[in-house]
PDB file of C-alpha atoms in Angstrom:
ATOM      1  CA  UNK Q   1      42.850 -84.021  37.139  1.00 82.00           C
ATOM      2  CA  UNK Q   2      41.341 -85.276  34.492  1.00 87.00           C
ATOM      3  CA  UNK Q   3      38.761 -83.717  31.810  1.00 92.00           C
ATOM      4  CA  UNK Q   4      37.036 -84.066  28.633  1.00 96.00           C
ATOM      5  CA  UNK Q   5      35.586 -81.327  26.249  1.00 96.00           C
ATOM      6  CA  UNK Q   6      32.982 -82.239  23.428  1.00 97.00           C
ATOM      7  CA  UNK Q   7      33.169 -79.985  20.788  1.00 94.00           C
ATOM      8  CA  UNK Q   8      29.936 -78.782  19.576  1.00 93.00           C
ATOM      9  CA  UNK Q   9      27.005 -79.255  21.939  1.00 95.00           C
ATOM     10  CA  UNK Q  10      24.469 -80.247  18.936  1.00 97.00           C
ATOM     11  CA  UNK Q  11      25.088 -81.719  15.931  1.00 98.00           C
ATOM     12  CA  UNK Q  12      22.979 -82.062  12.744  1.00 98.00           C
ATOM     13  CA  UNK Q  13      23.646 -84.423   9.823  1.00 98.00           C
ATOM     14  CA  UNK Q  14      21.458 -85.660   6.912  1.00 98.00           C
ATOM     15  CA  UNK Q  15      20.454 -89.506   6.883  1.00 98.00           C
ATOM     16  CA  UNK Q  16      22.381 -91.176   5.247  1.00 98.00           C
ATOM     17  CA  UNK Q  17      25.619 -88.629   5.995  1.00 98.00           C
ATOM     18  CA  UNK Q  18      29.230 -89.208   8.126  1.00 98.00           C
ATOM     19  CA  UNK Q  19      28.161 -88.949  11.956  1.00 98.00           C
ATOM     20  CA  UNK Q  20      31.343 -87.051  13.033  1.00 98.00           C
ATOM     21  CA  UNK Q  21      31.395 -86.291  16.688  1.00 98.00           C
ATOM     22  CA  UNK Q  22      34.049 -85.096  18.606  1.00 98.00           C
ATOM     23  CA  UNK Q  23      35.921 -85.619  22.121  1.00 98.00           C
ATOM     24  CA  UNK Q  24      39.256 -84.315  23.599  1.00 97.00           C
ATOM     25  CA  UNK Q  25      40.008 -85.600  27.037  1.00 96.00           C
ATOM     26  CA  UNK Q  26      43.123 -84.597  29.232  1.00 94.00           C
ATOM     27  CA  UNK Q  27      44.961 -87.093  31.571  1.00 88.00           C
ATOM     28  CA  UNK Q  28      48.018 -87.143  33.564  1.00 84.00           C
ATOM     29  CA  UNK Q  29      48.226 -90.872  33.091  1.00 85.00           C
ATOM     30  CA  UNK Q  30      47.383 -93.661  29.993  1.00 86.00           C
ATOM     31  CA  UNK Q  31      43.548 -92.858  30.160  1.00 90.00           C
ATOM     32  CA  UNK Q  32      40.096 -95.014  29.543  1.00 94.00           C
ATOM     33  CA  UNK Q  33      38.004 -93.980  27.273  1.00 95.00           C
ATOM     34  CA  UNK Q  34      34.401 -94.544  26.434  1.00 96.00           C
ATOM     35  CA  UNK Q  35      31.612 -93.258  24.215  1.00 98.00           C
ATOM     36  CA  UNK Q  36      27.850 -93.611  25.464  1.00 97.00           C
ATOM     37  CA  UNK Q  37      24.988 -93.314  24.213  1.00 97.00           C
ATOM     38  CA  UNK Q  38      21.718 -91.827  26.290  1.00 95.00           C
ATOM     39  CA  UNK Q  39      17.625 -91.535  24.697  1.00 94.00           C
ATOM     40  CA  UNK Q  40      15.532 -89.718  26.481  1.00 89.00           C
ATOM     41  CA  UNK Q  41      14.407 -90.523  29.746  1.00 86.00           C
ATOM     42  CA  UNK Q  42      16.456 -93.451  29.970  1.00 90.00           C
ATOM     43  CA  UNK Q  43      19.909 -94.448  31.330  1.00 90.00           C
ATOM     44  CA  UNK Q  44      22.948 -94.767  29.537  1.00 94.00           C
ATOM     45  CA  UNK Q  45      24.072 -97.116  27.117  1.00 95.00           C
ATOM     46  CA  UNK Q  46      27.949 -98.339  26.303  1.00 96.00           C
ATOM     47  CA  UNK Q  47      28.449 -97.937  22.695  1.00 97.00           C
ATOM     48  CA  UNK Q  48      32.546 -98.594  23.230  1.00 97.00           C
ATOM     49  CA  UNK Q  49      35.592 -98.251  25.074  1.00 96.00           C
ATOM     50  CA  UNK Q  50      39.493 -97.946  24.442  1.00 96.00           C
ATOM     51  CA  UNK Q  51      41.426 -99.203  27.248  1.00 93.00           C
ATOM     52  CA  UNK Q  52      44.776-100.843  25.704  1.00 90.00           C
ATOM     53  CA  UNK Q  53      45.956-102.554  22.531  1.00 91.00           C
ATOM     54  CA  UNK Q  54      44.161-101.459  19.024  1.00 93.00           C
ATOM     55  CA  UNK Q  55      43.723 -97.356  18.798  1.00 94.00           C
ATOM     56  CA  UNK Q  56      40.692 -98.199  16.398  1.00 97.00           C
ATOM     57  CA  UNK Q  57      37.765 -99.364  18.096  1.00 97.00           C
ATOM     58  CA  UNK Q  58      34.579-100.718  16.946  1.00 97.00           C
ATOM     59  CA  UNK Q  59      31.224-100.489  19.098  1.00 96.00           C
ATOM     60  CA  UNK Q  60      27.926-101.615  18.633  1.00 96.00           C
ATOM     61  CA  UNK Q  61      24.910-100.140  16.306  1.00 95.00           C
ATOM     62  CA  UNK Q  62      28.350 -99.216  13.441  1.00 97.00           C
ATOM     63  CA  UNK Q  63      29.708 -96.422  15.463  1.00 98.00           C
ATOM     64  CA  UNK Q  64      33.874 -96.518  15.703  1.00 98.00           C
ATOM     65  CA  UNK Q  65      35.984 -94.375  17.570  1.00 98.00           C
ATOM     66  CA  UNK Q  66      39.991 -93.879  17.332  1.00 97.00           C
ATOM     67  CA  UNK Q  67      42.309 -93.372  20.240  1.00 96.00           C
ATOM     68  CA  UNK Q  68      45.020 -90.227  19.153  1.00 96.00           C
ATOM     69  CA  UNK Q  69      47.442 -90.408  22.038  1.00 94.00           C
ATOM     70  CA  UNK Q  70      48.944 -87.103  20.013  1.00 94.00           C
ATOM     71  CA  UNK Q  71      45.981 -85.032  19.772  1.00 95.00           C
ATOM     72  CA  UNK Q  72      44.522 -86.350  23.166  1.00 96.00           C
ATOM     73  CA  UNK Q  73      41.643 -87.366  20.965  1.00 97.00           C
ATOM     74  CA  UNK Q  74      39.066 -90.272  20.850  1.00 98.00           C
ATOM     75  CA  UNK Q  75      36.289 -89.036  18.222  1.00 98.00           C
ATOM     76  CA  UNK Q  76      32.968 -90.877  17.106  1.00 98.00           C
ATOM     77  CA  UNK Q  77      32.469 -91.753  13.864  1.00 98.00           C
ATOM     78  CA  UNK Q  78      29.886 -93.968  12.126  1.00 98.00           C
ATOM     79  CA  UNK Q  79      30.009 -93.879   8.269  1.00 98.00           C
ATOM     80  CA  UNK Q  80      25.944 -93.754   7.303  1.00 98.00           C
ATOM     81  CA  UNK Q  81      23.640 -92.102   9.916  1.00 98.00           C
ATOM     82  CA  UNK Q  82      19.720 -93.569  10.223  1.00 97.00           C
ATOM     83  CA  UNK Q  83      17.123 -91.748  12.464  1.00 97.00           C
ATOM     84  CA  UNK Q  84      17.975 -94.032  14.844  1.00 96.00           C
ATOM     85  CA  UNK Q  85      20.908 -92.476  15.735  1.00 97.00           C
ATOM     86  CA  UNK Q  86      19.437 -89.604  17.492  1.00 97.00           C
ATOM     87  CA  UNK Q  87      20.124 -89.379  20.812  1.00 97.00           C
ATOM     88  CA  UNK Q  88      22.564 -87.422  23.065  1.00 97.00           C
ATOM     89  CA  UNK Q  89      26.051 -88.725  22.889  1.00 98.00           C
ATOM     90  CA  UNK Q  90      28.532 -88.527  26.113  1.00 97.00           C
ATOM     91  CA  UNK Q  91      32.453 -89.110  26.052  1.00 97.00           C
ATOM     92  CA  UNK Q  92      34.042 -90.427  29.151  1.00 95.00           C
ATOM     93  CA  UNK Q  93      37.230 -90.747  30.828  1.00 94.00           C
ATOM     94  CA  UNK Q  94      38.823 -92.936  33.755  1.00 91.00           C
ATOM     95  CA  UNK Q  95      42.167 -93.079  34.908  1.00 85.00           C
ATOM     96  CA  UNK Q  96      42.850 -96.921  34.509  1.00 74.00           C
ATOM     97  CA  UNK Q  97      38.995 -97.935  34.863  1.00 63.00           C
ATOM     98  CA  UNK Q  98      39.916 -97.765  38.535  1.00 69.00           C
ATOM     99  CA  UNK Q  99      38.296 -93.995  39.121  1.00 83.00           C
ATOM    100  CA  UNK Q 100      34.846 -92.489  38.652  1.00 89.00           C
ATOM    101  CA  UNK Q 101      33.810 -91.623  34.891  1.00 92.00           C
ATOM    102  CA  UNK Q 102      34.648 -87.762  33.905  1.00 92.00           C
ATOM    103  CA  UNK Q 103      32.073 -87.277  31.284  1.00 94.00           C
ATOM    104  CA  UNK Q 104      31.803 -84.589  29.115  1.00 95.00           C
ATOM    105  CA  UNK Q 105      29.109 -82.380  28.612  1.00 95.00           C
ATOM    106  CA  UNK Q 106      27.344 -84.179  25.791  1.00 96.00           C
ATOM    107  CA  UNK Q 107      26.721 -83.848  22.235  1.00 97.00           C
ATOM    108  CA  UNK Q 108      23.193 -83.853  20.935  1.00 97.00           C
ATOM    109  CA  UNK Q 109      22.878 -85.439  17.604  1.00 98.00           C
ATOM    110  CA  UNK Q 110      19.450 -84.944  14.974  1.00 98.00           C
ATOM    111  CA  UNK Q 111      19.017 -86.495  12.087  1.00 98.00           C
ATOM    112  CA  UNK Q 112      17.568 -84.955   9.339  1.00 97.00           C
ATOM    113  CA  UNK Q 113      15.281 -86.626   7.053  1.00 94.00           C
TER     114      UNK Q 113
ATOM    115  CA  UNK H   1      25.993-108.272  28.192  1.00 71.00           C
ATOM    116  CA  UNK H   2      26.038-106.666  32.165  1.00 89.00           C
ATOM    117  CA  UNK H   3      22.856-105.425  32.989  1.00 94.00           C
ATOM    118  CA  UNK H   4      21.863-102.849  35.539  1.00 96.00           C
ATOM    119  CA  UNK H   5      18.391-102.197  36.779  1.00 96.00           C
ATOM    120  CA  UNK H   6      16.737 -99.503  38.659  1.00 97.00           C
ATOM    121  CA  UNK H   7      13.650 -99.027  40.630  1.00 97.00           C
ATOM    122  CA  UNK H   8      11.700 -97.866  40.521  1.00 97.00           C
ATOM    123  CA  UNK H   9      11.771 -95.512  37.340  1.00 96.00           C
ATOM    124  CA  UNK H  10       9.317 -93.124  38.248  1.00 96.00           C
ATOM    125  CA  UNK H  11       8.461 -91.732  41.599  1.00 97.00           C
ATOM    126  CA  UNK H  12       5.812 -88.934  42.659  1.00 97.00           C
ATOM    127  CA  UNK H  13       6.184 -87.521  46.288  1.00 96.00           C
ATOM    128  CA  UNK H  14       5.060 -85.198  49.031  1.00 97.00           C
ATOM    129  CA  UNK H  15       8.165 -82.988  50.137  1.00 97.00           C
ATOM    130  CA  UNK H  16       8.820 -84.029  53.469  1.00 97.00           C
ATOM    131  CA  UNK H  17       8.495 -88.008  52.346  1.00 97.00           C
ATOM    132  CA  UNK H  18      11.727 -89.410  51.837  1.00 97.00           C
ATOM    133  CA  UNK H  19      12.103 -92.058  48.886  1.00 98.00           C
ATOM    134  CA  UNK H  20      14.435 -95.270  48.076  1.00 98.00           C
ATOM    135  CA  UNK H  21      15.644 -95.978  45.209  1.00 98.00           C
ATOM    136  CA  UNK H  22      17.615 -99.598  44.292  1.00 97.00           C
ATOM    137  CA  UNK H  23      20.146-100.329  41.842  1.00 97.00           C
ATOM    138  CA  UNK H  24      21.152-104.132  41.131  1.00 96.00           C
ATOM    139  CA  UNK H  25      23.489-105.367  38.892  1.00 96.00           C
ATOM    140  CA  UNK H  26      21.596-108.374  37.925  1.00 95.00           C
ATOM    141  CA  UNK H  27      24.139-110.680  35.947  1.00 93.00           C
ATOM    142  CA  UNK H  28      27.443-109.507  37.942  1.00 94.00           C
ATOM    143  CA  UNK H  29      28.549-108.840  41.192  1.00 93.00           C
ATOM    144  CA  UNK H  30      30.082-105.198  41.481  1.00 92.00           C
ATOM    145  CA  UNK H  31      32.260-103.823  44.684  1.00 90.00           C
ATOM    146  CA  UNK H  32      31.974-100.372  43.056  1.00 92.00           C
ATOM    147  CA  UNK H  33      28.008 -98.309  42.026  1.00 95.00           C
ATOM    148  CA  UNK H  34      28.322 -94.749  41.567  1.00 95.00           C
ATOM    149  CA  UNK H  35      25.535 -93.033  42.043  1.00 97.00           C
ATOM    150  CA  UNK H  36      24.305 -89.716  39.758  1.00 96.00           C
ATOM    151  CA  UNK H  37      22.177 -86.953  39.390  1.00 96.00           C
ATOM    152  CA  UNK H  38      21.078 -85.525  36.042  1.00 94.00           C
ATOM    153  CA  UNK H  39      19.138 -82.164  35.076  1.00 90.00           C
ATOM    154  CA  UNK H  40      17.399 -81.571  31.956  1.00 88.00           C
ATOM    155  CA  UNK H  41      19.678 -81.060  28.788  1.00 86.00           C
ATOM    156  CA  UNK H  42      22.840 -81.389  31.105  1.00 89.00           C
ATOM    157  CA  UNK H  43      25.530 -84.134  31.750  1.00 91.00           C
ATOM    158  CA  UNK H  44      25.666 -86.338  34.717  1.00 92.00           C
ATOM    159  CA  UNK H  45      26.696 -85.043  37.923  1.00 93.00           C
ATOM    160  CA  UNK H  46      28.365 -87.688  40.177  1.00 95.00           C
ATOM    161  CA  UNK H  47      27.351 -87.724  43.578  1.00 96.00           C
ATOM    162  CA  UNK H  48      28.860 -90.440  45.486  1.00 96.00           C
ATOM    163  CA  UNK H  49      30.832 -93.856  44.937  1.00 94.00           C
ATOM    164  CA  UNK H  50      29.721 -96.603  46.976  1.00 92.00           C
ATOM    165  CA  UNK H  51      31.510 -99.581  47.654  1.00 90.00           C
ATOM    166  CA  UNK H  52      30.298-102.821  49.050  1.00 88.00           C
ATOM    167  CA  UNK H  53      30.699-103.371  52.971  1.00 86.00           C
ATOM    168  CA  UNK H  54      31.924 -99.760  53.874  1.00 88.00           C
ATOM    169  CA  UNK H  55      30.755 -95.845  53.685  1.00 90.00           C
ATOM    170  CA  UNK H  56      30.540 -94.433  50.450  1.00 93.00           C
ATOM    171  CA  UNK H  57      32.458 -91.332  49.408  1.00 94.00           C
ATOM    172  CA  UNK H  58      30.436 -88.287  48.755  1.00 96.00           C
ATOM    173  CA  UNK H  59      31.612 -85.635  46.108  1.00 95.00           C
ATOM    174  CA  UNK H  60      31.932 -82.422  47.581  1.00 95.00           C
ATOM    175  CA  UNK H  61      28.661 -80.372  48.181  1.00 95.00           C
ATOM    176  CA  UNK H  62      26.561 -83.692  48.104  1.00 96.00           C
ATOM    177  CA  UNK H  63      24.649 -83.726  51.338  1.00 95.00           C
ATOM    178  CA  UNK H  64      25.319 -86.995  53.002  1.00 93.00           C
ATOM    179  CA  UNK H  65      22.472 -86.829  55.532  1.00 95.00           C
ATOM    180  CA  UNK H  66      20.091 -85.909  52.760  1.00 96.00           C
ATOM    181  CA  UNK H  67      21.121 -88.835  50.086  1.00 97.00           C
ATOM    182  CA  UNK H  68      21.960 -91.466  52.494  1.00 96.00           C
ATOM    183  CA  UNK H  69      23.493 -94.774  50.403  1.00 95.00           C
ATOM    184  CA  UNK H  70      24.060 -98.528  51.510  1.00 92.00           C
ATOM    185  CA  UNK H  71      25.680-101.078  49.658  1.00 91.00           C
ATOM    186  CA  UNK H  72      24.925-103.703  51.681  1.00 83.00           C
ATOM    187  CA  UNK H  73      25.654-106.727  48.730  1.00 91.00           C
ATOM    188  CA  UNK H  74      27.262-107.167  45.777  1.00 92.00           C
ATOM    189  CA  UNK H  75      24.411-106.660  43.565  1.00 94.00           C
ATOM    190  CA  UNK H  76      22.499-103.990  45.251  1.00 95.00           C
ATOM    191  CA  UNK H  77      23.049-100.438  46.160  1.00 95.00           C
ATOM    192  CA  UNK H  78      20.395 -98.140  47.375  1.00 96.00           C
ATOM    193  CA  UNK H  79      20.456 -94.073  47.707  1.00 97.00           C
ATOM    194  CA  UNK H  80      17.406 -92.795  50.266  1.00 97.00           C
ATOM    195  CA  UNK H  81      16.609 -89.416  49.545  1.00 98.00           C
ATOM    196  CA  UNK H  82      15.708 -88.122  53.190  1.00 97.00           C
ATOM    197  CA  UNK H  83      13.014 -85.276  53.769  1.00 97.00           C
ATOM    198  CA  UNK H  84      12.050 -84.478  49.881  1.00 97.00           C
ATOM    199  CA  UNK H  85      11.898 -81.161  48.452  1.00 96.00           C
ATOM    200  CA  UNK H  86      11.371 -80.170  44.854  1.00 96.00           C
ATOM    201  CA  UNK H  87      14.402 -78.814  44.830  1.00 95.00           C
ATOM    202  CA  UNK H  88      15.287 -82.365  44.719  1.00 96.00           C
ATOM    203  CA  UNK H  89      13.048 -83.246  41.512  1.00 96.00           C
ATOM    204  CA  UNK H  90      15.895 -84.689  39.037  1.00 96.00           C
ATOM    205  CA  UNK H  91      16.881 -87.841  37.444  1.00 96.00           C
ATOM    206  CA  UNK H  92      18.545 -89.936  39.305  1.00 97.00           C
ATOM    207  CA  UNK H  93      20.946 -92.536  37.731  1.00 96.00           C
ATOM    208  CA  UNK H  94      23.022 -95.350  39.103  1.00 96.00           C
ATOM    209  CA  UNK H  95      26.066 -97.504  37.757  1.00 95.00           C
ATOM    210  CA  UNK H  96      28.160-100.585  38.696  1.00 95.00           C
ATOM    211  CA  UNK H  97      31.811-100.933  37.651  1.00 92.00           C
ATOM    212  CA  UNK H  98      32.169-105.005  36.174  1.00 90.00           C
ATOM    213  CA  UNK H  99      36.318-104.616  35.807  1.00 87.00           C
ATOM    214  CA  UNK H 100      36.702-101.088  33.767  1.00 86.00           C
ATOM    215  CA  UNK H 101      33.670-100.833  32.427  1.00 91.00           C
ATOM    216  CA  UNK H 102      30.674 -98.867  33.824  1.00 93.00           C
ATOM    217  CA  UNK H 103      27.384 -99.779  32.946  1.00 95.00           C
ATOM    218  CA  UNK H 104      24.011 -97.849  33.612  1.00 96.00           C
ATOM    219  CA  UNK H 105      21.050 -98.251  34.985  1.00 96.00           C
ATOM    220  CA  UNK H 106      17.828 -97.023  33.308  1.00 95.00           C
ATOM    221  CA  UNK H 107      17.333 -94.067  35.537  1.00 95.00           C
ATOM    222  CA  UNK H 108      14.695 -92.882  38.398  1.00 97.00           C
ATOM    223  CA  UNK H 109      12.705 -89.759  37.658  1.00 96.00           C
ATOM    224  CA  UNK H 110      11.449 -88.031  41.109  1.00 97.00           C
ATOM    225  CA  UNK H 111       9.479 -85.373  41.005  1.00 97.00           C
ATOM    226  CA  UNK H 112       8.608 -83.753  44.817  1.00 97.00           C
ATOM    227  CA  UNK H 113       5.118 -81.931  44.938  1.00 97.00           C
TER     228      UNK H 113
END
């Protein structure tokens, strides 16, 4: 079966500051992974996905994310955070894109002014 | 981009009413919605996968008399919560699978007096 775990269920950074968010995900087979994005009351929004080729992917708004087959990782990075960015962050996993999404349980992020 | 649209996005009922609430993927056709349920500061709970032309496949626990789901197109997917009670109140969100990608829908907010 498969899982993910988000480490660290809030985050805090400064404006301006490395967003550094993390995701660990376990699979029995090559997984799919994806990083979305929810504000509140509203749905959620793909912010990228890894399914094959490049480990290093590259999603809208500046966030990035790189596949570590070794460390069953796929963290969220973005180099500058802006207020904008606040929002609760989900990682997700599918086995092949053909199965439902295992999400984690979400990382809220604040900016601080 | 694929879009995804809900309606409607905010409902107020008497329990004992039951409500209907559609999701339509508006620029792609999509065999596969998934439909979720979402309580405050948690992640999202999956409650069924419906697929276009047959029954859809309840996760365990889900009541499938009480959430009762067609997918009677390739654009539109409906869940009918049957018989209201707060207990029901949540957020209710919907995807549609275009290839490997899931994309959201906005989210319904129900709220059962």
């Amino acid at each position: 079966a498969q899982s993910v775990t988000q480490l660290g269920s809030h985050v805090s950074v400064s404006e301006g500051a490395l967003v550094l968010l993390r995701c660990n995900y376990s699979s029995s087979v090559p997984p799919y992974l994806f990083w979305y994005v929810q504000y509140p009351n509203q749905g959620l929004q793909l912010l990228l996905k890894y399914t094959t080729g490049a480990t290093l992917v590259k999603g809208i708004n500046g966030f990035e994310a790189e596949f570590k087959k070794s460390e069953t990782s796929f963290h969220l990075t973005k180099p500058s955070a802006h207020m904008s960015d606040a929002a609760e962050y989900f990682c997700a996993v599918s086995e092949k894109g053909n199965t439902p999404l295992v999400f984690g349980k979400g990382t809220r992020l604040s900016v601080i002014a | 981009g694929a879009v995804v649209s809900q309606h409607p996005s905010w409902v107020i009922c008497k329990s004992g009413t039951s409500v209907k609430i559609e999701c339509r993927s508006l620029d792609f056709q999509a065999t596969t919605m998934f439909w979720y349920r979402q309580f405050p500061k948690q992640s999202l709970m999956l409650m069924a996968t419906s697929n276009e032309g047959s029954k859809a496949t309840y996760e365990q626990g889900v009541e499938k008399d009480k959430f009762l789901i067609n997918h009677a197109s390739l654009t539109l997917s409906t869940l009918t919560v049957t018989s209201a009670h707060p207990e029901d109140s949540s957020f209710y969100i919907c995807s549609a699978r275009d290839l490997e990608t899931q994309y959201f829908g906005p989210g319904t907010r129900l709220l059962v007096l």
